[in-house]
Short mmCIF file of C-alpha atoms and ligand atoms in Angstrom, two decimals:
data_model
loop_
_atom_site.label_atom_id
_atom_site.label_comp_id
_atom_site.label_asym_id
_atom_site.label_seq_id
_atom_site.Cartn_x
_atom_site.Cartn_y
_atom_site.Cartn_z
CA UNK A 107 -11.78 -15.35 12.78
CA UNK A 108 -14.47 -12.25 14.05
CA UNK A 109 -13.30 -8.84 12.89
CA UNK A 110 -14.03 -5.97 15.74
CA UNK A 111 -14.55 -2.33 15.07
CA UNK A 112 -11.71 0.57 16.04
CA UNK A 113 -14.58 2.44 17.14
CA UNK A 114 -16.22 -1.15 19.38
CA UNK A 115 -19.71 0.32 18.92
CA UNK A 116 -21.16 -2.73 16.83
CA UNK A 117 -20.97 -6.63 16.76
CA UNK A 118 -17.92 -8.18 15.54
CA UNK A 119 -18.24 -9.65 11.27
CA UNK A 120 -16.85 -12.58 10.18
CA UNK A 121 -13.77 -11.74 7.90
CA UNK A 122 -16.31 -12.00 4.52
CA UNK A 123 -18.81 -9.90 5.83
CA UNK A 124 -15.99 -7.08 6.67
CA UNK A 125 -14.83 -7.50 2.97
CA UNK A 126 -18.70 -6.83 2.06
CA UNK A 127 -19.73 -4.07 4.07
CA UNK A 128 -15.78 -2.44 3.99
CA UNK A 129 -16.42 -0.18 6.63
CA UNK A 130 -17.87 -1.28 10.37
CA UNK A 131 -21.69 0.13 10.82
CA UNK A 132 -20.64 2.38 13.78
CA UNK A 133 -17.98 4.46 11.22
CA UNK A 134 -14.94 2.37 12.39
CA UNK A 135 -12.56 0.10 10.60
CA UNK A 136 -12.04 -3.80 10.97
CA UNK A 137 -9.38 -5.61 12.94
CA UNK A 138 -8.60 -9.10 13.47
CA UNK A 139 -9.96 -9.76 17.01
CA UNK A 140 -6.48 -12.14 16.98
CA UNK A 141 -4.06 -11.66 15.16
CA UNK A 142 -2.39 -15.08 15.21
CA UNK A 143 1.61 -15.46 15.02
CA UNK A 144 4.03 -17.50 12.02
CA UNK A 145 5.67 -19.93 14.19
CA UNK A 146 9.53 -19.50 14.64
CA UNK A 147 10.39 -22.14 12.73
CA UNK A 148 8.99 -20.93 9.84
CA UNK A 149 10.77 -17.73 10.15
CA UNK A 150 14.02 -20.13 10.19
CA UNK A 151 13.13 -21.64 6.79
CA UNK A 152 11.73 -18.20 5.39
CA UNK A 153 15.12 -16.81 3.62
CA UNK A 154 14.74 -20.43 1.51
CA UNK A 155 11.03 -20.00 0.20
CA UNK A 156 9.64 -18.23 -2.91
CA UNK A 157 7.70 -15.37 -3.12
CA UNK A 158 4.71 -17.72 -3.61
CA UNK A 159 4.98 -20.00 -0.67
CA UNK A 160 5.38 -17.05 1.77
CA UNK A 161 2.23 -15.01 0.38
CA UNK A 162 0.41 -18.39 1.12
CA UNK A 163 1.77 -19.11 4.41
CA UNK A 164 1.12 -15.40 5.46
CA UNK A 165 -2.28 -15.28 3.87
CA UNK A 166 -3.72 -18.69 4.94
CA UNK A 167 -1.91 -17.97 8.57
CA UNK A 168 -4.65 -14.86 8.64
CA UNK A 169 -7.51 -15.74 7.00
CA UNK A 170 -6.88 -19.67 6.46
CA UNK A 171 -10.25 -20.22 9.01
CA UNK A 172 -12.56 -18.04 6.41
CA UNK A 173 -11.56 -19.01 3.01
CA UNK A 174 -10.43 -22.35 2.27
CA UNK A 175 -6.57 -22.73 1.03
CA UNK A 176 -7.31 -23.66 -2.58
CA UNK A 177 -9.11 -20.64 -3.21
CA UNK A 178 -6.31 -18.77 -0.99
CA UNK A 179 -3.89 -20.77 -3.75
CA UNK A 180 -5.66 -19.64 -7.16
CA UNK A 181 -5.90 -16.07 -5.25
CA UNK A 182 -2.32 -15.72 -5.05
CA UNK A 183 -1.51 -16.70 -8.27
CA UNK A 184 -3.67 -14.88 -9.83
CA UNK A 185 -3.25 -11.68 -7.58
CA UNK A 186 0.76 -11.77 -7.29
CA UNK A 187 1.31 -12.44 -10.64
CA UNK A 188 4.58 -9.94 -10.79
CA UNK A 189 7.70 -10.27 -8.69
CA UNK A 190 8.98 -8.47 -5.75
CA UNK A 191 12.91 -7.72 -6.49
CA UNK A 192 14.38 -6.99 -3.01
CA UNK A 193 17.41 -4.83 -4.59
CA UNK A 194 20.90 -5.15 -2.62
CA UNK A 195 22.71 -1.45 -2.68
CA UNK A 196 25.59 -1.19 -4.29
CA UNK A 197 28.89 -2.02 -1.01
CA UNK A 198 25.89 -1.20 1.25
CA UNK A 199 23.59 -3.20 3.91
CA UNK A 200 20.61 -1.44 2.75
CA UNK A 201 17.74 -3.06 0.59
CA UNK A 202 15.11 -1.69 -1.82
CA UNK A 203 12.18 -3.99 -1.96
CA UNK A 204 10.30 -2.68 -5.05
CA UNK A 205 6.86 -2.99 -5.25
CA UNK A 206 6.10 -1.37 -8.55
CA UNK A 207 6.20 -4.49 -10.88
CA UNK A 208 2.27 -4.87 -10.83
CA UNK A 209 0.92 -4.34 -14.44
CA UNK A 210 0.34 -0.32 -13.16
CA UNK A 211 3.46 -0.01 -12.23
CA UNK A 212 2.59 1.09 -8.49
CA UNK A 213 2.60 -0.09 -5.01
CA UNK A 214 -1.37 -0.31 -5.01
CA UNK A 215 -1.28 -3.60 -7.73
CA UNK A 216 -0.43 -5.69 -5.37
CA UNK A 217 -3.80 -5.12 -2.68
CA UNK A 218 -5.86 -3.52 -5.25
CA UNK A 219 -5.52 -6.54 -7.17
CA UNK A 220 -6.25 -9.13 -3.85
CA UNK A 221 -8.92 -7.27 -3.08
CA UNK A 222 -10.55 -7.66 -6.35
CA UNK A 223 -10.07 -11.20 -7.28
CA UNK A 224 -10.97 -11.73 -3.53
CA UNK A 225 -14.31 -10.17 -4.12
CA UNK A 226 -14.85 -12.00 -7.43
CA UNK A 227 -15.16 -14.96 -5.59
CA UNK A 228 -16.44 -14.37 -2.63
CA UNK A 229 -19.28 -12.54 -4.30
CA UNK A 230 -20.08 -15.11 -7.18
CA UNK A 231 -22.12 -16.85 -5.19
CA UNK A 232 -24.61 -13.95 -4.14
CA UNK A 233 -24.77 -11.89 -6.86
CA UNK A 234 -25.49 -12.11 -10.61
CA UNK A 235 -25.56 -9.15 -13.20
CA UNK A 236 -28.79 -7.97 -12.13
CA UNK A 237 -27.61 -7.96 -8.36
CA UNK A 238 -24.16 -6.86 -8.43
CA UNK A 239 -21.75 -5.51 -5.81
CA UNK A 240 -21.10 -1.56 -6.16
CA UNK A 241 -17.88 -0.71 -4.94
CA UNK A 242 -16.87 2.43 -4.36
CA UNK A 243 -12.94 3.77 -4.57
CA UNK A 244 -11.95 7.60 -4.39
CA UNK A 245 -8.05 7.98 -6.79
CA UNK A 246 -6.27 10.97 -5.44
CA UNK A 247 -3.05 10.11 -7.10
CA UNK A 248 -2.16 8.42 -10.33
CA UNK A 249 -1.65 5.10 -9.48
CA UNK A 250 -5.16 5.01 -8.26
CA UNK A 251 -5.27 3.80 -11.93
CA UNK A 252 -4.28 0.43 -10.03
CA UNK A 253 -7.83 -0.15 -8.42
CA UNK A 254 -9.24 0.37 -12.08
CA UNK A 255 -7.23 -1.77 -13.38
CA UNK A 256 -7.85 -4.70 -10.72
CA UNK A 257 -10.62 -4.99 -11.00
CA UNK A 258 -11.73 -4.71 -14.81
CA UNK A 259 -13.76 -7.53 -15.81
CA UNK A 260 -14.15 -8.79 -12.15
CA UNK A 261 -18.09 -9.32 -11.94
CA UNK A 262 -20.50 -9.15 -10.72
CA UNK A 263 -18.39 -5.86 -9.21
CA UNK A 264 -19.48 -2.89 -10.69
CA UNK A 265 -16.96 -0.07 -9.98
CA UNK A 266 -17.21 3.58 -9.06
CA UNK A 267 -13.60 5.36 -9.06
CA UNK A 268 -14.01 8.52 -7.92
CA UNK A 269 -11.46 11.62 -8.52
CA UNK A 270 -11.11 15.17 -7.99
CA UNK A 271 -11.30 17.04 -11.37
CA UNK A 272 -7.27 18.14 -11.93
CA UNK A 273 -6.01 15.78 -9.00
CA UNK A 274 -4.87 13.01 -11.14
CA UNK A 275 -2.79 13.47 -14.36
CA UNK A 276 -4.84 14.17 -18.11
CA UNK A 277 -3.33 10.32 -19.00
CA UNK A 278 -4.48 9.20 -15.76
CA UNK A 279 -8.26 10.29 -16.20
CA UNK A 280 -7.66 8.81 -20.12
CA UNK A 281 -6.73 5.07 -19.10
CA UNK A 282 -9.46 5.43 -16.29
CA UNK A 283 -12.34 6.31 -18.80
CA UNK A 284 -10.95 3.80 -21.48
CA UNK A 285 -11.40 0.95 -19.75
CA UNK A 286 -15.04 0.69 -19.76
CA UNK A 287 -17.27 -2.38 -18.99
CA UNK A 288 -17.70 -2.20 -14.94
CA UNK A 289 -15.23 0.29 -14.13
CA UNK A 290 -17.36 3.51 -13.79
CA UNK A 291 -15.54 6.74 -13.25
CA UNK A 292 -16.54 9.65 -11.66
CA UNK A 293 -15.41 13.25 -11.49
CA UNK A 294 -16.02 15.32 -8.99
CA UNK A 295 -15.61 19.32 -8.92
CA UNK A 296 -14.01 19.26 -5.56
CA UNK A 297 -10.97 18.17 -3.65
CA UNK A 298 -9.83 14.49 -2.56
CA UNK A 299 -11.22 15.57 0.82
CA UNK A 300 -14.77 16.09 -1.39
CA UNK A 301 -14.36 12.37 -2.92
CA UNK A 302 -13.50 11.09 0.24
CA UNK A 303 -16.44 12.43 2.43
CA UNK A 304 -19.08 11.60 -0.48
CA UNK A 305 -17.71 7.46 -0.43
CA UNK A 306 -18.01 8.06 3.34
CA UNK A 307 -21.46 9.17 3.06
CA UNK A 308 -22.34 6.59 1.12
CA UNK A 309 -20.84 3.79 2.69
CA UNK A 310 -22.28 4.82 6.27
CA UNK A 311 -25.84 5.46 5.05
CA UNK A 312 -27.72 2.52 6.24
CA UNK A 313 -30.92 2.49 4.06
CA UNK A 314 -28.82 2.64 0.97
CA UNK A 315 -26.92 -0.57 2.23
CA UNK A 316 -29.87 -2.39 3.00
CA UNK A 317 -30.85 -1.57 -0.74
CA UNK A 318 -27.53 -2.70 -2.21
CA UNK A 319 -24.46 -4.28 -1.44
CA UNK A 320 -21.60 -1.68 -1.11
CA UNK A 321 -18.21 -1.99 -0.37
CA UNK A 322 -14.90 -0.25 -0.29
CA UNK A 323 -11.97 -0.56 -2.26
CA UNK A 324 -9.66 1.95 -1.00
CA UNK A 325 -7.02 0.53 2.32
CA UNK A 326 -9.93 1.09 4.57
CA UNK A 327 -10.80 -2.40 3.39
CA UNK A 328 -9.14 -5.02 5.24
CA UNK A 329 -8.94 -7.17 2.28
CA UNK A 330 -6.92 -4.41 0.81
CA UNK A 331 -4.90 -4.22 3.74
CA UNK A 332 -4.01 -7.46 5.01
CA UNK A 333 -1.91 -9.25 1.56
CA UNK A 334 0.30 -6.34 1.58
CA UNK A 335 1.90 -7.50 4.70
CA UNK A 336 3.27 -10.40 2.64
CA UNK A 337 5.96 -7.51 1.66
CA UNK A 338 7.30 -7.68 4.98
CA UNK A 339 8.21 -11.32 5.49
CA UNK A 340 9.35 -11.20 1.53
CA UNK A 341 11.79 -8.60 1.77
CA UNK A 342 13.42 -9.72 5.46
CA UNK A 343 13.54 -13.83 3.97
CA UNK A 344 15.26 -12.09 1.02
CA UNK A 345 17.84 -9.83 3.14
CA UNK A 346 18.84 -12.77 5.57
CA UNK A 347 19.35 -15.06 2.54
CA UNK A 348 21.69 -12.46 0.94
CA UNK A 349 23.32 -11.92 4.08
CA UNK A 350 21.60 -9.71 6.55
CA UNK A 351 21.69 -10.45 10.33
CA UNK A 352 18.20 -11.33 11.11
CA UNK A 353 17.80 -9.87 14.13
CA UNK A 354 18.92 -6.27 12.95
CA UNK A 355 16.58 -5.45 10.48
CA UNK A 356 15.14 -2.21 10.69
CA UNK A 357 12.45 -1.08 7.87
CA UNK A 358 11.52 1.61 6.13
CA UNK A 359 7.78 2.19 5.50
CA UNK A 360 6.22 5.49 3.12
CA UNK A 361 3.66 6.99 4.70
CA UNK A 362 0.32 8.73 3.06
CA UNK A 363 -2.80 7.17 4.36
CA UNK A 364 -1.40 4.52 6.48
CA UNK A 365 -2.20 1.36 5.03
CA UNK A 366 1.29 0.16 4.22
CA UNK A 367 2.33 1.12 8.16
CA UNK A 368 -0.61 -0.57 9.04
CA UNK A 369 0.27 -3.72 7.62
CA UNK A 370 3.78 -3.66 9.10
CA UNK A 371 2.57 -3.16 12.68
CA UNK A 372 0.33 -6.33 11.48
CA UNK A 373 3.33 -8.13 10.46
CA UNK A 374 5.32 -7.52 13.30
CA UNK A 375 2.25 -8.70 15.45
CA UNK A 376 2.46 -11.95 13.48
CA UNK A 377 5.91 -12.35 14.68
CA UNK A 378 7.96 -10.59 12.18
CA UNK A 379 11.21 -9.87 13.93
CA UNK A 380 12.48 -6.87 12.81
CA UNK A 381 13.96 -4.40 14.80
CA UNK A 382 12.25 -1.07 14.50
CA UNK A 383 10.20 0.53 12.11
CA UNK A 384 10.83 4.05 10.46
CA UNK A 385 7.83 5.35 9.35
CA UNK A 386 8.48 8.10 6.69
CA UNK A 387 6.26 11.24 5.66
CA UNK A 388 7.12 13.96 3.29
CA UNK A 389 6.38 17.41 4.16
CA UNK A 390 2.62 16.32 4.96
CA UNK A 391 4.47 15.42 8.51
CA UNK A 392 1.02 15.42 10.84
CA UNK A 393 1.52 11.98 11.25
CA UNK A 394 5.23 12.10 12.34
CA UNK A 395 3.96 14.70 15.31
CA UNK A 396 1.16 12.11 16.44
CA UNK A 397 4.15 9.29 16.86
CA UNK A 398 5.88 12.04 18.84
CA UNK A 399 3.04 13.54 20.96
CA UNK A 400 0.51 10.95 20.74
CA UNK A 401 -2.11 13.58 19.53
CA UNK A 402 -3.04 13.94 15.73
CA UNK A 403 -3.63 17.93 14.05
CA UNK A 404 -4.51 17.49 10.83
CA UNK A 405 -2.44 20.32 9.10
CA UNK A 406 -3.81 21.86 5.31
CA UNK A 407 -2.08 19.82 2.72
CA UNK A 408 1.03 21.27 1.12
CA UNK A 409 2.22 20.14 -2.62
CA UNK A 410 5.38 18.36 -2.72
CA UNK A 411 7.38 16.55 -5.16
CA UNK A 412 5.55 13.16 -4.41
CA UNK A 413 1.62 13.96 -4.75
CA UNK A 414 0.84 10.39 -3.97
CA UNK A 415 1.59 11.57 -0.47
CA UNK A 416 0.05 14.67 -0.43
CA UNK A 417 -2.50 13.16 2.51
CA UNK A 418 -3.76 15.37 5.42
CA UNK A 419 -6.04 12.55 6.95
CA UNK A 420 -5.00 9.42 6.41
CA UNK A 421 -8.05 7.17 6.49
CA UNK A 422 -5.92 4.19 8.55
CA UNK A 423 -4.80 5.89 11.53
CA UNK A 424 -7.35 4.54 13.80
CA UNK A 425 -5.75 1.17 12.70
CA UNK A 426 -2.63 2.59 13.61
CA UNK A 427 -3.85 3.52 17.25
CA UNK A 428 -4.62 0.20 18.05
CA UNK A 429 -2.20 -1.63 16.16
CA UNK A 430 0.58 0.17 18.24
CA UNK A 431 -0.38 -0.21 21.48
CA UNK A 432 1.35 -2.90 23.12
CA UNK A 433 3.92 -3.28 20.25
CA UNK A 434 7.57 -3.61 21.53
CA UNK A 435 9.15 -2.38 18.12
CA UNK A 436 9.68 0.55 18.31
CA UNK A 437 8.01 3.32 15.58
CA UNK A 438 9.97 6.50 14.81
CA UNK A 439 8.47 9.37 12.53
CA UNK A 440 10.88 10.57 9.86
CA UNK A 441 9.50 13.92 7.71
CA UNK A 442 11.39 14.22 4.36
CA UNK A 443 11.36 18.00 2.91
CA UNK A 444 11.29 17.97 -0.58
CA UNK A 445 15.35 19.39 -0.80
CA UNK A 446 15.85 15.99 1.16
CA UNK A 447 13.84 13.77 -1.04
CA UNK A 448 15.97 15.53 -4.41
CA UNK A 449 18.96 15.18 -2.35
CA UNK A 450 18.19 11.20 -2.00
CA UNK A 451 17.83 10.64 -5.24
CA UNK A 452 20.98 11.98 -6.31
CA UNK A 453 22.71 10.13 -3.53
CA UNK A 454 21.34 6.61 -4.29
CA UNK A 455 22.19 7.26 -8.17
CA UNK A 456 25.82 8.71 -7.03
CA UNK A 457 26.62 6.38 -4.45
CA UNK A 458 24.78 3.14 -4.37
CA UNK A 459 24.18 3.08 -8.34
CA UNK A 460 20.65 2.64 -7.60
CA UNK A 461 17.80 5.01 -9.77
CA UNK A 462 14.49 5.86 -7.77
CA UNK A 463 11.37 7.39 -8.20
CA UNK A 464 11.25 10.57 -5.84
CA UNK A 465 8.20 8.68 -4.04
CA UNK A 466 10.36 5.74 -3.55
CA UNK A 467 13.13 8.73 -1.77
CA UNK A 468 11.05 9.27 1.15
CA UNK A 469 11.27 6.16 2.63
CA UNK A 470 15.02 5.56 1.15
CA UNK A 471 15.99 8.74 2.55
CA UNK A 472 14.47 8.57 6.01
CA UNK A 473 16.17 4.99 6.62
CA UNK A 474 19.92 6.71 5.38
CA UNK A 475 19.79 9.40 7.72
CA UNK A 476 18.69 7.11 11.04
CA UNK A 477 20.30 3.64 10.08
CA UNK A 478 22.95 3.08 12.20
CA UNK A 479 26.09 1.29 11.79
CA UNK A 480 25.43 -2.40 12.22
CA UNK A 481 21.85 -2.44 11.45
CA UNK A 482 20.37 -4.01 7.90
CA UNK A 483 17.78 -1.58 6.32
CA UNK A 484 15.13 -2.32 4.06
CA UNK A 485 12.97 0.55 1.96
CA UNK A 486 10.53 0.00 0.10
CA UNK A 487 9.85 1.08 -3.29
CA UNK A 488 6.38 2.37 -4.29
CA UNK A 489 6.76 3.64 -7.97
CA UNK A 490 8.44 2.81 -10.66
CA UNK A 491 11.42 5.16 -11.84
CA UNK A 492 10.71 7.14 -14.90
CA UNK A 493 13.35 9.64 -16.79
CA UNK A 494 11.88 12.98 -15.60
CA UNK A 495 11.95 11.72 -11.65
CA UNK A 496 15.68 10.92 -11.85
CA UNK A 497 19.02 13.27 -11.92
CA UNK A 498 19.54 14.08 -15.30
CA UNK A 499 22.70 12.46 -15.65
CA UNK A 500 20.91 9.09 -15.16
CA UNK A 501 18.34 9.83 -17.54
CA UNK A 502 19.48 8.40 -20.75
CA UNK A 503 20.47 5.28 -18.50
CA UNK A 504 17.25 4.70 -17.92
CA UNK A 505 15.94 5.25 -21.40
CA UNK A 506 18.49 2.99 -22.29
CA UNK A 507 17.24 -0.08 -19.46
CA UNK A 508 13.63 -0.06 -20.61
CA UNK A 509 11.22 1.07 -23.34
CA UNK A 510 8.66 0.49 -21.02
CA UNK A 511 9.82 3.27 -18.42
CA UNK A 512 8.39 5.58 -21.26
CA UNK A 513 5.15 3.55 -21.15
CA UNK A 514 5.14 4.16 -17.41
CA UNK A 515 6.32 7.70 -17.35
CA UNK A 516 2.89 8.73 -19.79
CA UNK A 517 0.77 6.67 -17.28
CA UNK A 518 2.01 8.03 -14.15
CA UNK A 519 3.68 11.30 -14.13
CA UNK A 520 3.46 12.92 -17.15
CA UNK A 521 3.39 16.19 -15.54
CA UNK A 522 6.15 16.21 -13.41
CA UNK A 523 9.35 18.34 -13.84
CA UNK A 524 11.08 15.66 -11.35
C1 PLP O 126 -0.94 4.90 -2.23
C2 PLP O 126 0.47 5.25 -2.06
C3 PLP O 126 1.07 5.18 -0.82
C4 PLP O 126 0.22 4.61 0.26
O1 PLP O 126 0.32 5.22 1.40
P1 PLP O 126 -0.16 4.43 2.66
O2 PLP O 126 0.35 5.29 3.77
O3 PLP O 126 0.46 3.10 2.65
O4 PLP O 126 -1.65 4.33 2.65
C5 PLP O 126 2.39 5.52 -0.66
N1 PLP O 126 3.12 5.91 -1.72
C6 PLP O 126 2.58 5.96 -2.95
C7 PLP O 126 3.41 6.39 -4.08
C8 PLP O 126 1.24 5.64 -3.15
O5 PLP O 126 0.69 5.67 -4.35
#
């Protein structure tokens, strides 16, 4: 299948070469030219098959004419090597599908970790340790730590993670310059806007591509991008088999650069039937105006209680532009203020028994106050609950669940009062 640029100012790449190059020549992002749909029967057998045999059937369905489906195979089970709980609430037809049980403990494991193995292979061929593939990544949150991570030891890769000095947490920075071998990082004395425009740079400047092979690792890579849609078809199989009425299924999507809404507007392209999408933004709410006036301001970042959010341009939305237009499911923007995302927190411990992270709130709390009465909702879950981001009469639940919450809660937040 060809892959087209948003911006349709250069020659369509097949999907390896848009995995390579990460970004289209003429500054735009890759789309499948087709996006090609699950058949309806195999939405009927869905609520019956594993976590396994849906990321394959999803990911050979897209890319099944590029990479052969043993490689797809040893991908997957080497990529997805966590579970995806899909959490019934407590007396409640809501559904937390929690994608934090990646070896970081954050919603980026499961793409970051695609994309890497993905590259390992499709690489070997072409480049050896005196040729390798630079990849470039800019962390503005902690659980950037997940790119690292991914791809450690994944030759002939060689790594550049790029953060803004005092963006990412003192533990953060620690694990990220531990790791060593080809994961390279690199401060910067600047903002995440900084990072961001020097990868840009980089990745657009043509006679330093034709000197070395560069790619992306951050969602503007497709490869990034297009397994996380499997957490669509995962989490609605799972709610119909526990009881959910599959054709009112509305879901609940964070949004911070895009890339998760991105791949739910690819999902429902496949086919997905869901009802409507919420797409949820914390106080950063730019994007919630562009769904209502069609025109995007880019507004100066505020701080909020989830910094993983804190995104003023999120590097998808020309994805989202075209993804959206002729979609009949319907999008609507949600902004959480941080008294709303607290507030959520408390009333999924209170009432539905259920402990989140605050990031995990925004998307929890935006489907709460717009489900309506007969509809199933699913949110999902992007970060693992630690003791400070929870009430405090939950804490010494928690500490009680899992020693390794404490592992988490030095590797992610250390700094937060939440
Ligand atoms: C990276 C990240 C996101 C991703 O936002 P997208 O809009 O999907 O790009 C959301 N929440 C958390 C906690 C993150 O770390």
């Amino acid at each position: 299948m060809l892959y087209y640029s948003t911006n349709r100012n250069s020659q369509p790449a097949s999907f390896c070469e848009a995995v390579k190059s990460g970004v289209a020549g003429d500054g735009g992002l890759f789309l499948p030219t087709d996006i090609p749909l699950v058949p309806a029967a195999v939405f009927r057998n869905m609520p019956e098959m594993s976590l396994s045999d849906i990321a394959y059937v999803v990911l050979n369905t897209l890319i099944g004419e590029d990479v052969d489906s043993a490689t797809i195979k040893s991908i997957n089970a080497s990529a997805f090597n966590f579970d995806i709980p899909v959490v019934a609430l407590k007396d409640s037809k809501l559904f937390s599908c929690e994608l934090f049980h990646g070896p970081t403990g954050s919603v980026k494991d499961l793409g970051a970790r695609y994309l890497a193995r993905l590259c390992g292979t499709i690489f070997s061929g072409e480049s050896d340790a005196n040729h390798p593939v630079t990849v470039l990544a800019t962390v503005s949150s902690d659980n950037g730590l997940a790119i690292a991570d991914a791809f450690h030891d994944v030759y002939p890769c060689d790594v550049f993670v790029v953060f803004a000095k005092g963006r990412i947490s003192p533990a953060t920075r620690d694990r990220i310059i531990e790791i060593g071998a080809n994961i390279h990082p690199v401060e910067v004395r600047g903002s995440n806007n900084d990072c961001l425009a020097m990868i840009r740079t980089a990745l657009f400047d043509a006679g330093l591509k034709g000197h070395i092979a560069l790619t992306s690792a951050n969602s503007i890579n497709i490869a990034r991008l297009l397994p996380t849609t499997i957490q669509y078809f995962h989490s609605w199989a799972c709610a119909v088999a526990a009881g959910a009425d599959s054709d009112n299924i509305v879901i609940s999507v964070p949004c911070a650069n895009l890339s998760n809404l991105s791949a739910a507007l690819i999902a429902v392209r496949m086919g997905l039937p869901v009802k409507r999408l919420i797409a949820a933004t914390n106080s950063n709410d730019a994007f919630v105006e562009y769904l209502q006036t069609g025109v995007f301001h880019s507004k100066p970042a505020v701080e909020t209680v989830t910094p993983a959010m804190d995104i003023t341009q999120p590097m998808n939305l020309p994805r989202i532009k075209e993804l959206m237009s002729g979609i009949s499911v319907p999008v609507e923007g949600v902004a959480m203020s941080d008294n709303k995302i607290i507030a959520t927190a408390d009333e999924l411990k209170d009432k539905y028994d259920y402990i989140a992270n605050l990031h995990s709130c925004v998307s929890a709390g935006a489907l709460i106050r717009n489900i309506k009465a007969d509809e199933y909702g699913i949110f999902l879950s992007t970060v693992a609950p630690v003791p400070d981001s929870c009430p405090a009469a939950s804490r010494h639940r928690i500490d009680s669940i899992s020693p390794t919450y404490h592992a988490l809660k030095r590797i992610i937040n250390p700094t937060s009062t939440f």
